[in-house]
PDB file of C-alpha atoms in Angstrom:
ATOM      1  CA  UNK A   1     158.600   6.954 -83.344  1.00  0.00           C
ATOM      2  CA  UNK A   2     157.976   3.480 -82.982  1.00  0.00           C
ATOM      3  CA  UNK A   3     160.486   1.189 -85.168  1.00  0.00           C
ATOM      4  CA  UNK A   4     158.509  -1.570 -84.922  1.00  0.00           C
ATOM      5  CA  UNK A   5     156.137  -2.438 -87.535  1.00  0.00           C
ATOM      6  CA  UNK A   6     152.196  -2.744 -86.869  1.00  0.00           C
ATOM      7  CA  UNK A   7     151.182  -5.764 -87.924  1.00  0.00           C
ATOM      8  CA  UNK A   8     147.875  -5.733 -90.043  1.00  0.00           C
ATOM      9  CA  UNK A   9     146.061  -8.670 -90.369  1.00  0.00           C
ATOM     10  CA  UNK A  10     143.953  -9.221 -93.434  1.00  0.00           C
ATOM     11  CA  UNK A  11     141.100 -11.337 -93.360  1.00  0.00           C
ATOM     12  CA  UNK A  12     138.268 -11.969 -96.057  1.00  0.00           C
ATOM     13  CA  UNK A  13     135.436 -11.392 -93.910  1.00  0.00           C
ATOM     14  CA  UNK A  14     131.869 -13.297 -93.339  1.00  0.00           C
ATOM     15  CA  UNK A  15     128.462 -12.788 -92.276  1.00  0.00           C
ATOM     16  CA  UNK A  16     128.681 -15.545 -89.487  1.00  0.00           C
ATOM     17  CA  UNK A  17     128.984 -13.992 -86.161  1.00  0.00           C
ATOM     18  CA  UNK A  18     130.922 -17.321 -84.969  1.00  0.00           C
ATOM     19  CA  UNK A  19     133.674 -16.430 -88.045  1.00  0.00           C
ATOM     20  CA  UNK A  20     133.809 -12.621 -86.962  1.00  0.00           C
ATOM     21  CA  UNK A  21     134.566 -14.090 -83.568  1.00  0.00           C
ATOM     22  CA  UNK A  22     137.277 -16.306 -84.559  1.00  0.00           C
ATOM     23  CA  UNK A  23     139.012 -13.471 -87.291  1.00  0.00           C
ATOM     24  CA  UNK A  24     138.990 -11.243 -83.747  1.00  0.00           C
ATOM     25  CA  UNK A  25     140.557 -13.661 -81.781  1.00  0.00           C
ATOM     26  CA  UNK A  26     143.114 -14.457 -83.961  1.00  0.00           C
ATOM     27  CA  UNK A  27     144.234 -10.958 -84.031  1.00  0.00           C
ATOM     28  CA  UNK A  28     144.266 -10.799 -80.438  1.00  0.00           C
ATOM     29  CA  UNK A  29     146.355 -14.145 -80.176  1.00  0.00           C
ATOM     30  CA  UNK A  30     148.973 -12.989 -82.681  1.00  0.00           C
ATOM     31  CA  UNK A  31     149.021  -9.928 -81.143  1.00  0.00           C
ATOM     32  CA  UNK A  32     149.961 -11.532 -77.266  1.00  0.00           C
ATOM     33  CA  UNK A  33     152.846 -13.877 -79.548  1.00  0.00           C
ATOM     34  CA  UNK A  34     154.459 -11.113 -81.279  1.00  0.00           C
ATOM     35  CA  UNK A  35     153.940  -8.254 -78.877  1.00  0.00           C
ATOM     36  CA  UNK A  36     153.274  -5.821 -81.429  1.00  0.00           C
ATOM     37  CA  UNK A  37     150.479  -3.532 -82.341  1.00  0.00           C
ATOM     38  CA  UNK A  38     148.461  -5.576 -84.093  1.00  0.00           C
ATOM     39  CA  UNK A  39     145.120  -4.785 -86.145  1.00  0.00           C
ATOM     40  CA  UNK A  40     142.321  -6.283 -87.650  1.00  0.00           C
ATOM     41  CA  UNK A  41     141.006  -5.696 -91.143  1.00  0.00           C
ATOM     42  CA  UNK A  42     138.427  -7.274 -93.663  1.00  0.00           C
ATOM     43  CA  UNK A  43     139.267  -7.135 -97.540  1.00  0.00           C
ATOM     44  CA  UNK A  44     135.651  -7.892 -98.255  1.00  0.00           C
ATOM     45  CA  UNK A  45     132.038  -7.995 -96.874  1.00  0.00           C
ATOM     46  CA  UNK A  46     133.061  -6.162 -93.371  1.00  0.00           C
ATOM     47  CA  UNK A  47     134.362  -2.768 -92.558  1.00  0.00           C
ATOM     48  CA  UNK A  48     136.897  -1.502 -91.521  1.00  0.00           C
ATOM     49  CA  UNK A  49     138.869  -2.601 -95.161  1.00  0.00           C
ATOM     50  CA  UNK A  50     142.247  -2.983 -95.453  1.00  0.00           C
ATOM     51  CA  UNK A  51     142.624   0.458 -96.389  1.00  0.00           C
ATOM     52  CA  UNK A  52     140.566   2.149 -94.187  1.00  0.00           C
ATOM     53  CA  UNK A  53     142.970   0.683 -91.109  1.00  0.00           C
ATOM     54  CA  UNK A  54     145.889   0.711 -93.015  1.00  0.00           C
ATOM     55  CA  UNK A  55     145.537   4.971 -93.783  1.00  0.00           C
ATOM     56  CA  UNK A  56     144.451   5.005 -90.394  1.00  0.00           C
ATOM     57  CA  UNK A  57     147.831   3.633 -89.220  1.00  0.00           C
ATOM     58  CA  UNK A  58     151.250   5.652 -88.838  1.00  0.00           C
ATOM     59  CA  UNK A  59     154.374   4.261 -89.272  1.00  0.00           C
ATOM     60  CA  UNK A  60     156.266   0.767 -90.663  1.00  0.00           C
ATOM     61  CA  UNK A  61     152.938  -1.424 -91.659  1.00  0.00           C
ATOM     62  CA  UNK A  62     153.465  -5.162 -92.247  1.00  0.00           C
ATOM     63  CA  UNK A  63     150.416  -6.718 -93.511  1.00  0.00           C
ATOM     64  CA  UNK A  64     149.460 -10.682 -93.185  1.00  0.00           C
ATOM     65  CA  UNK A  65     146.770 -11.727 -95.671  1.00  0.00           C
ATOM     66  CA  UNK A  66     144.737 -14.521 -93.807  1.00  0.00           C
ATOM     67  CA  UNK A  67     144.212 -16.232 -97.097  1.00  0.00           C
ATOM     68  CA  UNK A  68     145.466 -20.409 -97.706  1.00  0.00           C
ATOM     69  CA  UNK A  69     146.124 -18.832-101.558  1.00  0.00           C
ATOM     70  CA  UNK A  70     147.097 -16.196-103.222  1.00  0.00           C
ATOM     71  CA  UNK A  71     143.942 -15.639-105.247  1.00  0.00           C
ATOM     72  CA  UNK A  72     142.420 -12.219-106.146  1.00  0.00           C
ATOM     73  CA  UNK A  73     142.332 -10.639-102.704  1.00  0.00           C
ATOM     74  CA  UNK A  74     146.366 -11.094-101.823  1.00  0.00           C
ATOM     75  CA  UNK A  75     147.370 -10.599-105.503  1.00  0.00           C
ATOM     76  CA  UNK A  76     145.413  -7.853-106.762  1.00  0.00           C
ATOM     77  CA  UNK A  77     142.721  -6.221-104.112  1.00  0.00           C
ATOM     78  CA  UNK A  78     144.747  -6.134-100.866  1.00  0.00           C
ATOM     79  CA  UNK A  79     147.681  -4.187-102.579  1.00  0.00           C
ATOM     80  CA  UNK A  80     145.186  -1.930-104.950  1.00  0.00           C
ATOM     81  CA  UNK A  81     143.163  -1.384-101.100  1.00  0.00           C
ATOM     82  CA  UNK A  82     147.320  -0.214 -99.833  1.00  0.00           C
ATOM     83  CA  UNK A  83     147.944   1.947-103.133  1.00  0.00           C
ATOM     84  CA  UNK A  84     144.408   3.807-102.384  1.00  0.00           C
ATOM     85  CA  UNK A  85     145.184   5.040 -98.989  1.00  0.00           C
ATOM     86  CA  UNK A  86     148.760   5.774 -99.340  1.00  0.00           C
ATOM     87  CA  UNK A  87     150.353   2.844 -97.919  1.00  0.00           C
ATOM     88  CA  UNK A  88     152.555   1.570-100.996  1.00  0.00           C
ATOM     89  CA  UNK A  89     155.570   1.414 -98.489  1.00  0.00           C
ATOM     90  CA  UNK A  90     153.524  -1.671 -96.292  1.00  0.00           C
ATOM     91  CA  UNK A  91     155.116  -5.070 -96.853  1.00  0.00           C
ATOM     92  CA  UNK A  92     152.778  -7.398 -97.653  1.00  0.00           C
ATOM     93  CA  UNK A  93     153.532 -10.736 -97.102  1.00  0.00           C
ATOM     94  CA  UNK A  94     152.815 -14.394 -99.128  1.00  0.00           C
ATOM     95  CA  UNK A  95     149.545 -15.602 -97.911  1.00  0.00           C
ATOM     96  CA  UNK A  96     149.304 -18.820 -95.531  1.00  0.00           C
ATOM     97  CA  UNK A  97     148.668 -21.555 -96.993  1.00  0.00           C
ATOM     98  CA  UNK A  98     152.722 -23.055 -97.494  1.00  0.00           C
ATOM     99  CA  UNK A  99     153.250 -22.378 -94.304  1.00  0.00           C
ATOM    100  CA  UNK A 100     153.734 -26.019 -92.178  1.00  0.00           C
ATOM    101  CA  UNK A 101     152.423 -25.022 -89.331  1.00  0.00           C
ATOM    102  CA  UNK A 102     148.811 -24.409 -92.024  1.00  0.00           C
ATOM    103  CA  UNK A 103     149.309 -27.489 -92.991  1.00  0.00           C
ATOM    104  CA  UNK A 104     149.965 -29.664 -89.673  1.00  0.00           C
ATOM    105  CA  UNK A 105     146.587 -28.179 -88.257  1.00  0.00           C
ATOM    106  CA  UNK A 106     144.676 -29.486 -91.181  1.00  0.00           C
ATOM    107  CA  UNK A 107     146.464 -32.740 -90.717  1.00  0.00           C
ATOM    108  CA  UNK A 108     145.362 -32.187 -87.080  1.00  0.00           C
ATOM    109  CA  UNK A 109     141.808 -31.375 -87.592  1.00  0.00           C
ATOM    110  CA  UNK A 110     141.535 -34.428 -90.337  1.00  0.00           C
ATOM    111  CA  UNK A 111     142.636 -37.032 -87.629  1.00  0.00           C
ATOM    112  CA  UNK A 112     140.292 -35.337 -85.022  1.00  0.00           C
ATOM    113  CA  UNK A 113     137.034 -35.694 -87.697  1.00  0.00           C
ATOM    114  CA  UNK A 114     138.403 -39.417 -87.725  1.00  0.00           C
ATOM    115  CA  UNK A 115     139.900 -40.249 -90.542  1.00  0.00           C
ATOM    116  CA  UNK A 116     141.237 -43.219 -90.674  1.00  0.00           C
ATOM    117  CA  UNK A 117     143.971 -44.758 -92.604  1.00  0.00           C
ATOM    118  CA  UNK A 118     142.882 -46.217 -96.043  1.00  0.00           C
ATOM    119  CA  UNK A 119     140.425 -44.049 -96.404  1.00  0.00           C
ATOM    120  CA  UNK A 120     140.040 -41.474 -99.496  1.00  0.00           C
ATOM    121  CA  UNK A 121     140.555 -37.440 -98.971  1.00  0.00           C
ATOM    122  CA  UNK A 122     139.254 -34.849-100.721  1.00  0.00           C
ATOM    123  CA  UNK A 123     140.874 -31.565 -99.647  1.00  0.00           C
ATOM    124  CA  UNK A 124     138.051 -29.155 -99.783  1.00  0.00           C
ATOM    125  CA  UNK A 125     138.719 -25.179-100.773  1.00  0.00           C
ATOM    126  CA  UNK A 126     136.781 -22.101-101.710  1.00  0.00           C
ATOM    127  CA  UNK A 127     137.903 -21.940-104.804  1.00  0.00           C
ATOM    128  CA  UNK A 128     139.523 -19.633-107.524  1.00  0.00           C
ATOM    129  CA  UNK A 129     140.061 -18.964-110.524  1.00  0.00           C
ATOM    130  CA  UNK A 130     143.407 -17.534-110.958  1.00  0.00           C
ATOM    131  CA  UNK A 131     145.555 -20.319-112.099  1.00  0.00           C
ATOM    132  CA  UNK A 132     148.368 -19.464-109.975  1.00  0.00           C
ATOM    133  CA  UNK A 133     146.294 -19.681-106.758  1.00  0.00           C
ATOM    134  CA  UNK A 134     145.100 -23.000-108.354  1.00  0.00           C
ATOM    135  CA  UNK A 135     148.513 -24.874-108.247  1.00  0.00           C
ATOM    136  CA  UNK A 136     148.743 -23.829-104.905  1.00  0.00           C
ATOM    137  CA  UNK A 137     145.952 -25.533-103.487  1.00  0.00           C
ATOM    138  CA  UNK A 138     147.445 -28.511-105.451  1.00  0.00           C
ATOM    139  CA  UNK A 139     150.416 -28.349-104.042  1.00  0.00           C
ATOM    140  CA  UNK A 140     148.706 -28.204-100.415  1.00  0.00           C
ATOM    141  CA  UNK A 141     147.037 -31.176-101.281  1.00  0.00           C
ATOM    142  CA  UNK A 142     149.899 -33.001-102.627  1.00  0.00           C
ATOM    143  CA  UNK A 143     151.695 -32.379 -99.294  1.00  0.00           C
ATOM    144  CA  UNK A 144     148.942 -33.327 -97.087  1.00  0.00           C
ATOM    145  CA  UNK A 145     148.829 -36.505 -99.499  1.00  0.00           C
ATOM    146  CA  UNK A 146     153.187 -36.794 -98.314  1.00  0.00           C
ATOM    147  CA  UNK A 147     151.853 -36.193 -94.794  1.00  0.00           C
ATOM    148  CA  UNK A 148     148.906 -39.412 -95.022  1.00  0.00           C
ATOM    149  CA  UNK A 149     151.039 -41.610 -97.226  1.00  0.00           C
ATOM    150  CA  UNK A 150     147.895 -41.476 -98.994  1.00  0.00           C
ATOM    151  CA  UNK A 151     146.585 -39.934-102.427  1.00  0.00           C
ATOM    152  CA  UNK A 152     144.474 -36.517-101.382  1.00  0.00           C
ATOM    153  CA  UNK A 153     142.254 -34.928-104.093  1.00  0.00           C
ATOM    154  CA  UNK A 154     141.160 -31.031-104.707  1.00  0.00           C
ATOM    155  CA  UNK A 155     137.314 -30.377-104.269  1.00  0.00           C
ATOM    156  CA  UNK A 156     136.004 -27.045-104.787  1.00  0.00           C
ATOM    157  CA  UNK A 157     132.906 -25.431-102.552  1.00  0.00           C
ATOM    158  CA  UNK A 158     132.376 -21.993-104.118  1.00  0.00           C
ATOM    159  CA  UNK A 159     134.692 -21.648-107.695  1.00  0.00           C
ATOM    160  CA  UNK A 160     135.862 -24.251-109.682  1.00  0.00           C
ATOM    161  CA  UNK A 161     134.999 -27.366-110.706  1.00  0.00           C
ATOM    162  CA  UNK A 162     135.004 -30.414-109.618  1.00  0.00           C
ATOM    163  CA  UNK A 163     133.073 -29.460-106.383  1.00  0.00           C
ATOM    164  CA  UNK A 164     133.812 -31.641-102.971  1.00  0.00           C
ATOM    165  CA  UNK A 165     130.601 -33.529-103.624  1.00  0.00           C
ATOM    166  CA  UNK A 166     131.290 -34.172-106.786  1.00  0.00           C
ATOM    167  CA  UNK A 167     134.900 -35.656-105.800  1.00  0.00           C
ATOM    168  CA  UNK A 168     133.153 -37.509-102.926  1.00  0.00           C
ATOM    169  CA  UNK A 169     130.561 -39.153-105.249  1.00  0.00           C
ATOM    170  CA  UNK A 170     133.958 -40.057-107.932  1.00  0.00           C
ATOM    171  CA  UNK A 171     135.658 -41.503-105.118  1.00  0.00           C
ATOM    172  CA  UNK A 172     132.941 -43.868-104.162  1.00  0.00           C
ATOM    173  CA  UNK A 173     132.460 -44.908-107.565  1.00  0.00           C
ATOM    174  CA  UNK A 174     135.730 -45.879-107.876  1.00  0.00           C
ATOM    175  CA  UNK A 175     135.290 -48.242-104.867  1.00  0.00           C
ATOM    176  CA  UNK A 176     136.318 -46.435-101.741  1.00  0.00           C
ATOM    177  CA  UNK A 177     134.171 -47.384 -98.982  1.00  0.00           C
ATOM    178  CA  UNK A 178     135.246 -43.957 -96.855  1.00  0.00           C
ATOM    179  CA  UNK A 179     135.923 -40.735 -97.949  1.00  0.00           C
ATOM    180  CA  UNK A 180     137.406 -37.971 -95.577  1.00  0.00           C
ATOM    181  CA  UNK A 181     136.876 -34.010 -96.393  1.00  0.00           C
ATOM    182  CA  UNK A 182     139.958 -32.248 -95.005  1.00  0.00           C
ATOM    183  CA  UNK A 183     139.240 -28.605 -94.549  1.00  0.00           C
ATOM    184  CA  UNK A 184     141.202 -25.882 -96.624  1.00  0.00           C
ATOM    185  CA  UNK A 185     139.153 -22.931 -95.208  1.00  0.00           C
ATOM    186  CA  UNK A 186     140.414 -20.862 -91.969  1.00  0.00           C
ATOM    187  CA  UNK A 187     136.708 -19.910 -90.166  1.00  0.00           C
ATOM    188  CA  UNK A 188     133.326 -21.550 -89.765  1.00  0.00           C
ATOM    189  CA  UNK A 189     131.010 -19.973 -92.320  1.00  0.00           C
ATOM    190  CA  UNK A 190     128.741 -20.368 -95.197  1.00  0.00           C
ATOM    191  CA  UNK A 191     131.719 -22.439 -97.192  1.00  0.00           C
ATOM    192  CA  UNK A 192     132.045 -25.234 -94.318  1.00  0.00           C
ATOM    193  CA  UNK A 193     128.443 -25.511 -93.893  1.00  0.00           C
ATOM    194  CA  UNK A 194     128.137 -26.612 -97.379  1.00  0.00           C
ATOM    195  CA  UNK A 195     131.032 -29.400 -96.613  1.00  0.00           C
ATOM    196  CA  UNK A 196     127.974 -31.365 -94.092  1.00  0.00           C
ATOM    197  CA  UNK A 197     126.379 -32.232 -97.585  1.00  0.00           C
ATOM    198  CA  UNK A 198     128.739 -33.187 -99.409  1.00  0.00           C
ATOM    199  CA  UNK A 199     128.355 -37.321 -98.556  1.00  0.00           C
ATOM    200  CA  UNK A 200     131.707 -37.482 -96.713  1.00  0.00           C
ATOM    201  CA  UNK A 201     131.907 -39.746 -93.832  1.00  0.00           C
ATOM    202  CA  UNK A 202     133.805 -37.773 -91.892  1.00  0.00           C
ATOM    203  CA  UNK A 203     134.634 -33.789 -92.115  1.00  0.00           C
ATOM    204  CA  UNK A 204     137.160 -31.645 -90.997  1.00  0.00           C
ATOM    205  CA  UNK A 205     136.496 -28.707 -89.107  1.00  0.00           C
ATOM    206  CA  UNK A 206     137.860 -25.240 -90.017  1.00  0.00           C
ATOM    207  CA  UNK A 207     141.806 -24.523 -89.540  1.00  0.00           C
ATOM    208  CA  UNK A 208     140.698 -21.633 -87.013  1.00  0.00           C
ATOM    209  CA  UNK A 209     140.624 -21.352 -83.914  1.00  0.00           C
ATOM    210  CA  UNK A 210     144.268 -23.026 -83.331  1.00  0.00           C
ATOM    211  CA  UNK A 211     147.310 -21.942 -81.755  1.00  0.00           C
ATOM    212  CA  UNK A 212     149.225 -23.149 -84.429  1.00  0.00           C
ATOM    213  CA  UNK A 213     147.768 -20.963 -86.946  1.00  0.00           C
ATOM    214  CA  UNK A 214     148.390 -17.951 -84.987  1.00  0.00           C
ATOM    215  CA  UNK A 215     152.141 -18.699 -85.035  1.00  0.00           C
ATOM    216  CA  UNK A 216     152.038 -18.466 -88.158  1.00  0.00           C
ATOM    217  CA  UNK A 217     150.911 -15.179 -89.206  1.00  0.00           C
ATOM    218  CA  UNK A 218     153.680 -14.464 -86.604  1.00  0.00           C
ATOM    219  CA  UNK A 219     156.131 -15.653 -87.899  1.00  0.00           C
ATOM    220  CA  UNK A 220     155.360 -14.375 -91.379  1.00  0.00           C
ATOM    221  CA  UNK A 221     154.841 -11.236 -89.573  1.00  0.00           C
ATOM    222  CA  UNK A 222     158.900 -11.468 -87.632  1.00  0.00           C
ATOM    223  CA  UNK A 223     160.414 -12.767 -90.896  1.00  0.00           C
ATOM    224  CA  UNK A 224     158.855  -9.562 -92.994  1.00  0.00           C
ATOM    225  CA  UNK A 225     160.025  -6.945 -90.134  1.00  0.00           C
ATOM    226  CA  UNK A 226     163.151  -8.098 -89.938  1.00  0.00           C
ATOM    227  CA  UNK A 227     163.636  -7.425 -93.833  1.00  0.00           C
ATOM    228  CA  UNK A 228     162.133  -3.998 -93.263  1.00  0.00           C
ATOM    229  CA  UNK A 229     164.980  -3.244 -90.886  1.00  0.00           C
ATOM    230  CA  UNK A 230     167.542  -4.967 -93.250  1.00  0.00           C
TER     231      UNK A 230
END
C-alpha cells in the first residue's frame, strides 16, 4: 500500500477553456514538485467533483482547496462532497489565500500591470458572503497594503458590495489621479473579464499560471502529510 498521501486538488471550476487549461496545469506542476499522485477535481460547474475523484481514490487523501478564502466551497461543500463518498478520513487543508507565496505573486502581477508607487489599489475578489471568508480577504488586503507601504482597498466582482468599480470611481473622487486593480482571483475567467471595466488604469492579471502558486499547494500539501504520519 502506498503510505503516501494522494494529493487532491480542489478547484472551483469555469466555463473558460483558457481557466480549465490553467486548473490542469497546475495540477500537473504540483504534481512534478511534490512527486506524488496528484489529481484534479472541480467543486462546482465541471465534473469530475470532489467526490466523485475523491471515492474514486484508495488510500491516505490530502485535499488542497484552490480557493484565496475559505468561503462556502472549503467550509461547507468540499467537506459535505468528502462525507458523501466516504472520505471523512481526507485531510483537508486551509485554503490559499494566507499563504506568502499567494500573496508575493499578486504583489508580482500588480508591479507587472504597472503600478506605480502613489497610486491607489483596490484589491479585487469574487466575493462572499460568509463573514469569516470576509475578514480574510481584508486581511489579504491589509498585507498587500504592508507589502506597498500604501493603503489597499477591498472591491468585490461577483458578491458583496462595494464592487471594484464602485471603489475605483470612490477613489477618484477622493482625488487619486491612478488607481491600480490587484487581482485576488487564481484563473482567467468571467470574474477578471469584468475587472477591464471597471475604470482602473492599470489591472492585474490572474494569480495563475505561476510557479509560485504551485509551491504552494505543495507545501500545504507536505505540511498536511506529514501530520497524517504524525
Amino acid at each position: 500500500m502506498n503510505r503516501h498521501p494522494t494529493l487532491l486538488l480542489a478547484v472551483h471550476g469555469t466555463r473558460n477553456p483558457h481557466g480549465t487549461a490553467v486548473a490542469h496545469s497546475l495540477a500537473l506542476r504540483v504534481g512534478e514538485l511534490t512527486r506524488r499522485p496528484t489529481r484534479l477535481a472541480f467543486a462546482d460547474v465541471l465534473a469530475p467533483t470532489v467526490g466523485e475523484v475523491a471515492a474514486d481514490t484508495p488510500g491516505p487523501l490530502v485535499v488542497v482547496p484552490a480557493f484565496l478564502a475559505s468561503g462556502y466551497h472549503v467550509r461547507t461543500d468540499i467537506p459535505d462532497q468528502l462525507l458523501r463518498a466516504g472520505r471523512a478520513d481526507a485531510v483537508l487543508t486551509p485554503a490559499l489565500g494566507a499563504h506568502p507565496a499567494v500573496l508575493d505573486t499578486a504583489a508580482r502581477r500588480l508591479a507587472q500591470a504597472g503600478y506605480r508607487p502613489g497610486d491607489a489599489v483596490v484589491l479585487a475578489c469574487a466575493g462572499t458572503t460568509d463573514p469569516r471568508a470576509g475578514a480574510e480577504l481584508s486581511r489579504a488586503a491589509a498585507r498587500l497594503a504592508r507589502r506597498l507601504g500604501a493603503p489597499v482597498t477591498t472591491g468585490f466582482i461577483a458578491t458583496g458590495r462595494p464592487t471594484v468599480a464602485e471603489q475605483v470611481a470612490r477613489l477618484r473622487a477622493r482625488g487619486h489621479r491612478r488607481v491600480a486593480v490587484a487581482s485576488w482571483l487564481l484563473a482567467p475567467g468571467l470574474f477578471h473579464d469584468r475587472l477591464a471595466l471597471a475604470g482602473a488604469d492599470a489591472v492585474a492579471r490572474p494569480l495563475c499560471p505561476d510557479p509560485a502558486v504551485a509551491h504552494a499547494v505543495a507545501d500545504r500539501y507536505h505540511r498536511a502529510a506529514l501530520l497524517q504520519h504524525a
